[in-house]
């Protein structure tokens, strides 16, 4: 049974009161009973002594009537149930017996006669009777005895009566005190506590009610503490609410509130049969800002863009930051796609306004995906996914564009997802393979190694271009396992060729920035040890995007790779940011000129100037230069004339599978052996062959 | 002139007034003295002074009221004092037992006797316990016999002794013990303090005895002829008219409510007429038991 605090307190107090008063009452009654019994005995003794004193003359004078008067007088004494004077032989000579006394009556009824001797014998053992006897003497001669029996009945009755009275008084006192204590307790304790409970329940419901704090006692202190706590909870609640619903950086509503508002807007639009638009905004290349100018500047840019977006939308529109560089704008009551386009243009314009950050003018661009309710989805999840998909499509077209979601996007998305699933199985099912495109020294066109190229032969779709699945693998993280497989297969092949007595030259392997983050140096050291491959047999091609990541981590990993003896090549040089500071900060061995610069050689002046500049710079940094995409002799001659070290392209050799490359190597081995003398004369030695 | 005449007539009454005053002062003290001389009433002390006073004060008050003069009850603390007052004739009216009367008959004249339980006379009895096995007086030889009061108790001693004597048992043939009164003698018999008890036949029926013992355990062994109850006597020197008045008042008491109340108070049912010869049987028994000296003054 669940008892309230008041009930528990009252019961406890009542028990204490009952115990205390009852103990006191029983002590009092006990003392009183002993006192009364003592009085009873004293009365009996006084009576007995008196009768003993006055009886001798009457006995000697055979004045039995006088003795009877004495015993009759004895009978008048309260509680005396019998008084008997017996002679020296014990024969009764004067008797008074109160045969109405319950105890006497009971014995008489039991015995069936009033015979004195057996009656006295039976009474002798009765606890309810005090039996006294006093000798009656004259001149030291015993004339008889006076026997007196005093009943404890009235004493017990009085005790019972007192007990009842005291119990009633006790009950009345306990009742009164309990009620009084309960009333006082309820007024002074329970009431404030109940107020505190009510206030606590209010707080739990989000209503921050304060309680009275007039009392100066502990409850008053508790109430004040409760109020302080309530205020703190209120502040924390507001803080939590803000943290839960607003973005800490920009102050805009966050993802949670955005989703909630979209859901509300869906309900509202459904009722009013209206359309609304969701704009999924993602900043283009925002990471570059963070990486190049620092996160603080990036945050500053996000704040500025958030404010500008906020400023360009209607009051009824809502802008929220979903996280990172993603924003969403909810625009209710969009009557037409044209209105949505107008808003998208305003958003693009607002985002692309130049912003002065850290003393530099920064222009940001964004890609916007637009989803319209109910055309592009009737649920929040659907609308967001479709807007995201549209944004993804926008991002893949050009910077600073906005695209409406179309059903085809979903088809592409499904294809992408299917490809992602297929790619998961590609390694296990042996659908991936390596191709090798030979690399040649420019001056003597001597084979010096090969670039390892990944190929995926889909059983249904046939050969899938790396340009299609590598970005997907990088985006999904599958590139880690795939890249590891590539490294292992490359090492295995190199070891196989080497063990077969064929010089494979070096193998240039492309590594992804994702791999680079996963302790690539450790894995490569492990593979080289397993396959007994010398470090110079491998060259790692790293794109500039790797260098955009955390500089310290990149620098450390590059140091580890260099320490392991690996050759580092900066791939696709010139297509990206191509900061010269990279070359200074990170110690690369090779620069690889992108095929887009080679294709215009030697007629395109820009390409000529650019390639010349790259080659001159590489010489300055003592870097070897590899030019890829060499497809004709003019390009080859130009590169040779400009001092390019190594060339790669269809002109010299197409990419080939393992078997073909093995044959290529074997044929090259014969060729080398045959022209070993000539080669030595032309100075083609790369120093890489083992 | 007129004034002088009136003054003269007033002076004519003076000798008459003086004579009337003289007559009054001469006669008045004489009448008062006669009325204030109280009659002294004595009652033999078989009970305590207080009890005696309680029982017989209504009687003295009654007589005083009726006689028009004070009747003063003078209770005695014991028999010696009482008997001394009897012999010195201090009592004008006296109530005592039959033996005491016959001893004082030369100075006192019996005028009435008490009636108890509606009876004028009572026999002297020898009582025994029913379970004693005693059926003949002769069986009391060598036994203990208890008597109430003392040797001057008419019904409790003299009469039972007379029965014993007639049965041939002299004083030394049994052991004599005395209880303070006849009732106690009977109680003592009940408690087996004696083998027989002497007493008047009314004793057994007295409430005080019935309350004290189971009287059905007692039976009568022998009884005398009925003897007239206790006498009321006046001094022989009392004027005959006063004696007659007192006797009339006593005998007439049972005929009035006030008188009945007085009798009830004195534990009597009435008073009957008596004269000296009515106590001759008592005299004969006393002389037989105590000898001629027994009735000497």
CSV table of N, CA and C in Angstrom, one decimal, chain A residues 57-58 60-69 72 87-89 91-95, chain B residues 51 146 177-181 183-185 187-189 191-193 208-209 211-213:
chain,number,residue,atom,x,y,z
A,57,UNK,N,-11.1,-10.4,75.4
A,57,UNK,CA,-12.1,-10.3,76.5
A,57,UNK,C,-13.4,-11.0,76.0
A,58,UNK,N,-13.7,-10.7,74.8
A,58,UNK,CA,-15.0,-11.3,74.3
A,58,UNK,C,-14.9,-12.9,74.3
A,60,UNK,N,-12.8,-14.7,76.1
A,60,UNK,CA,-12.8,-15.2,77.5
A,60,UNK,C,-14.2,-15.1,78.2
A,61,UNK,N,-14.9,-14.1,77.8
A,61,UNK,CA,-16.3,-13.9,78.4
A,61,UNK,C,-17.3,-14.6,77.6
A,62,UNK,N,-17.0,-15.4,76.6
A,62,UNK,CA,-18.0,-16.1,75.8
A,62,UNK,C,-18.9,-15.1,75.1
A,63,UNK,N,-18.4,-13.9,74.9
A,63,UNK,CA,-19.3,-12.9,74.3
A,63,UNK,C,-19.2,-13.1,72.7
A,64,UNK,N,-19.8,-14.1,72.3
A,64,UNK,CA,-19.7,-14.4,70.8
A,64,UNK,C,-20.5,-13.3,70.0
A,65,UNK,N,-21.5,-12.8,70.6
A,65,UNK,CA,-22.2,-11.8,69.9
A,65,UNK,C,-21.3,-10.5,69.6
A,66,UNK,N,-20.5,-10.3,70.7
A,66,UNK,CA,-19.6,-9.2,70.5
A,66,UNK,C,-18.6,-9.5,69.4
A,67,UNK,N,-18.2,-10.7,69.5
A,67,UNK,CA,-17.2,-11.2,68.4
A,67,UNK,C,-17.9,-11.1,67.0
A,68,UNK,N,-19.2,-11.4,67.1
A,68,UNK,CA,-20.0,-11.3,65.8
A,68,UNK,C,-20.1,-9.8,65.4
A,69,UNK,N,-20.2,-9.0,66.4
A,69,UNK,CA,-20.2,-7.6,66.0
A,69,UNK,C,-18.9,-7.1,65.4
A,72,UNK,N,-18.8,-8.4,62.1
A,72,UNK,CA,-19.7,-7.7,61.3
A,72,UNK,C,-19.1,-6.3,60.9
A,87,UNK,N,-11.2,-20.4,67.3
A,87,UNK,CA,-10.6,-20.6,68.7
A,87,UNK,C,-9.2,-21.3,68.6
A,88,UNK,N,-8.7,-21.6,69.7
A,88,UNK,CA,-7.3,-22.2,69.7
A,88,UNK,C,-7.3,-23.5,68.9
A,89,UNK,N,-8.4,-24.1,68.9
A,89,UNK,CA,-8.4,-25.4,68.2
A,89,UNK,C,-8.7,-25.2,66.7
A,91,UNK,N,-11.5,-24.0,65.6
A,91,UNK,CA,-12.9,-24.0,65.3
A,91,UNK,C,-13.5,-22.6,65.2
A,92,UNK,N,-14.2,-22.3,64.2
A,92,UNK,CA,-14.8,-20.9,64.0
A,92,UNK,C,-15.7,-20.6,65.2
A,93,UNK,N,-15.6,-19.4,65.7
A,93,UNK,CA,-16.5,-19.0,66.8
A,93,UNK,C,-17.2,-17.7,66.3
A,94,UNK,N,-16.7,-17.1,65.3
A,94,UNK,CA,-17.5,-16.0,64.7
A,94,UNK,C,-17.1,-15.9,63.3
A,95,UNK,N,-18.1,-15.8,62.5
A,95,UNK,CA,-17.8,-15.9,61.0
A,95,UNK,C,-18.6,-14.9,60.3
B,51,UNK,N,-27.0,1.9,74.9
B,51,UNK,CA,-28.1,1.1,74.3
B,51,UNK,C,-29.3,1.2,75.2
B,146,UNK,N,-23.2,-23.7,80.4
B,146,UNK,CA,-23.0,-22.3,80.4
B,146,UNK,C,-24.3,-21.6,80.6
B,177,UNK,N,-20.0,-22.4,83.7
B,177,UNK,CA,-19.3,-21.2,83.1
B,177,UNK,C,-20.4,-20.2,82.8
B,178,UNK,N,-20.0,-18.9,82.8
B,178,UNK,CA,-20.9,-17.9,82.5
B,178,UNK,C,-20.6,-17.1,81.2
B,179,UNK,N,-21.6,-16.9,80.4
B,179,UNK,CA,-21.4,-16.0,79.3
B,179,UNK,C,-21.9,-14.6,79.7
B,180,UNK,N,-21.6,-13.6,78.9
B,180,UNK,CA,-21.9,-12.3,79.4
B,180,UNK,C,-23.5,-12.1,79.4
B,181,UNK,N,-24.1,-12.9,78.6
B,181,UNK,CA,-25.6,-12.8,78.6
B,181,UNK,C,-26.2,-14.1,78.0
B,183,UNK,N,-27.9,-14.8,75.4
B,183,UNK,CA,-27.7,-15.0,74.0
B,183,UNK,C,-26.4,-15.6,73.7
B,184,UNK,N,-25.3,-15.1,74.3
B,184,UNK,CA,-24.0,-15.6,74.2
B,184,UNK,C,-23.9,-17.0,74.7
B,185,UNK,N,-24.7,-17.3,75.8
B,185,UNK,CA,-24.6,-18.7,76.3
B,185,UNK,C,-25.1,-19.7,75.2
B,187,UNK,N,-25.1,-19.1,71.9
B,187,UNK,CA,-24.0,-19.1,70.9
B,187,UNK,C,-22.9,-20.0,71.2
B,188,UNK,N,-22.5,-19.9,72.5
B,188,UNK,CA,-21.4,-20.7,73.0
B,188,UNK,C,-21.7,-22.2,72.9
B,189,UNK,N,-23.0,-22.5,73.2
B,189,UNK,CA,-23.4,-23.9,73.1
B,189,UNK,C,-23.3,-24.3,71.6
B,191,UNK,N,-21.3,-23.2,69.4
B,191,UNK,CA,-19.9,-23.4,69.1
B,191,UNK,C,-19.2,-24.5,70.0
B,192,UNK,N,-20.0,-25.2,70.7
B,192,UNK,CA,-19.5,-26.4,71.5
B,192,UNK,C,-18.6,-25.9,72.6
B,193,UNK,N,-18.8,-24.8,73.1
B,193,UNK,CA,-18.0,-24.3,74.2
B,193,UNK,C,-18.6,-24.9,75.5
B,208,UNK,N,-31.0,-11.7,67.2
B,208,UNK,CA,-29.6,-11.6,67.4
B,208,UNK,C,-29.0,-13.0,67.5
B,209,UNK,N,-29.7,-13.9,68.1
B,209,UNK,CA,-29.3,-15.3,68.2
B,209,UNK,C,-29.4,-16.0,66.8
B,211,UNK,N,-29.4,-14.7,64.0
B,211,UNK,CA,-28.4,-14.2,63.0
B,211,UNK,C,-27.1,-14.8,63.3
B,212,UNK,N,-26.8,-15.1,64.6
B,212,UNK,CA,-25.5,-15.6,64.9
B,212,UNK,C,-25.2,-17.0,64.7
B,213,UNK,N,-26.2,-17.8,64.9
B,213,UNK,CA,-26.0,-19.3,64.8
B,213,UNK,C,-27.2,-19.9,64.1
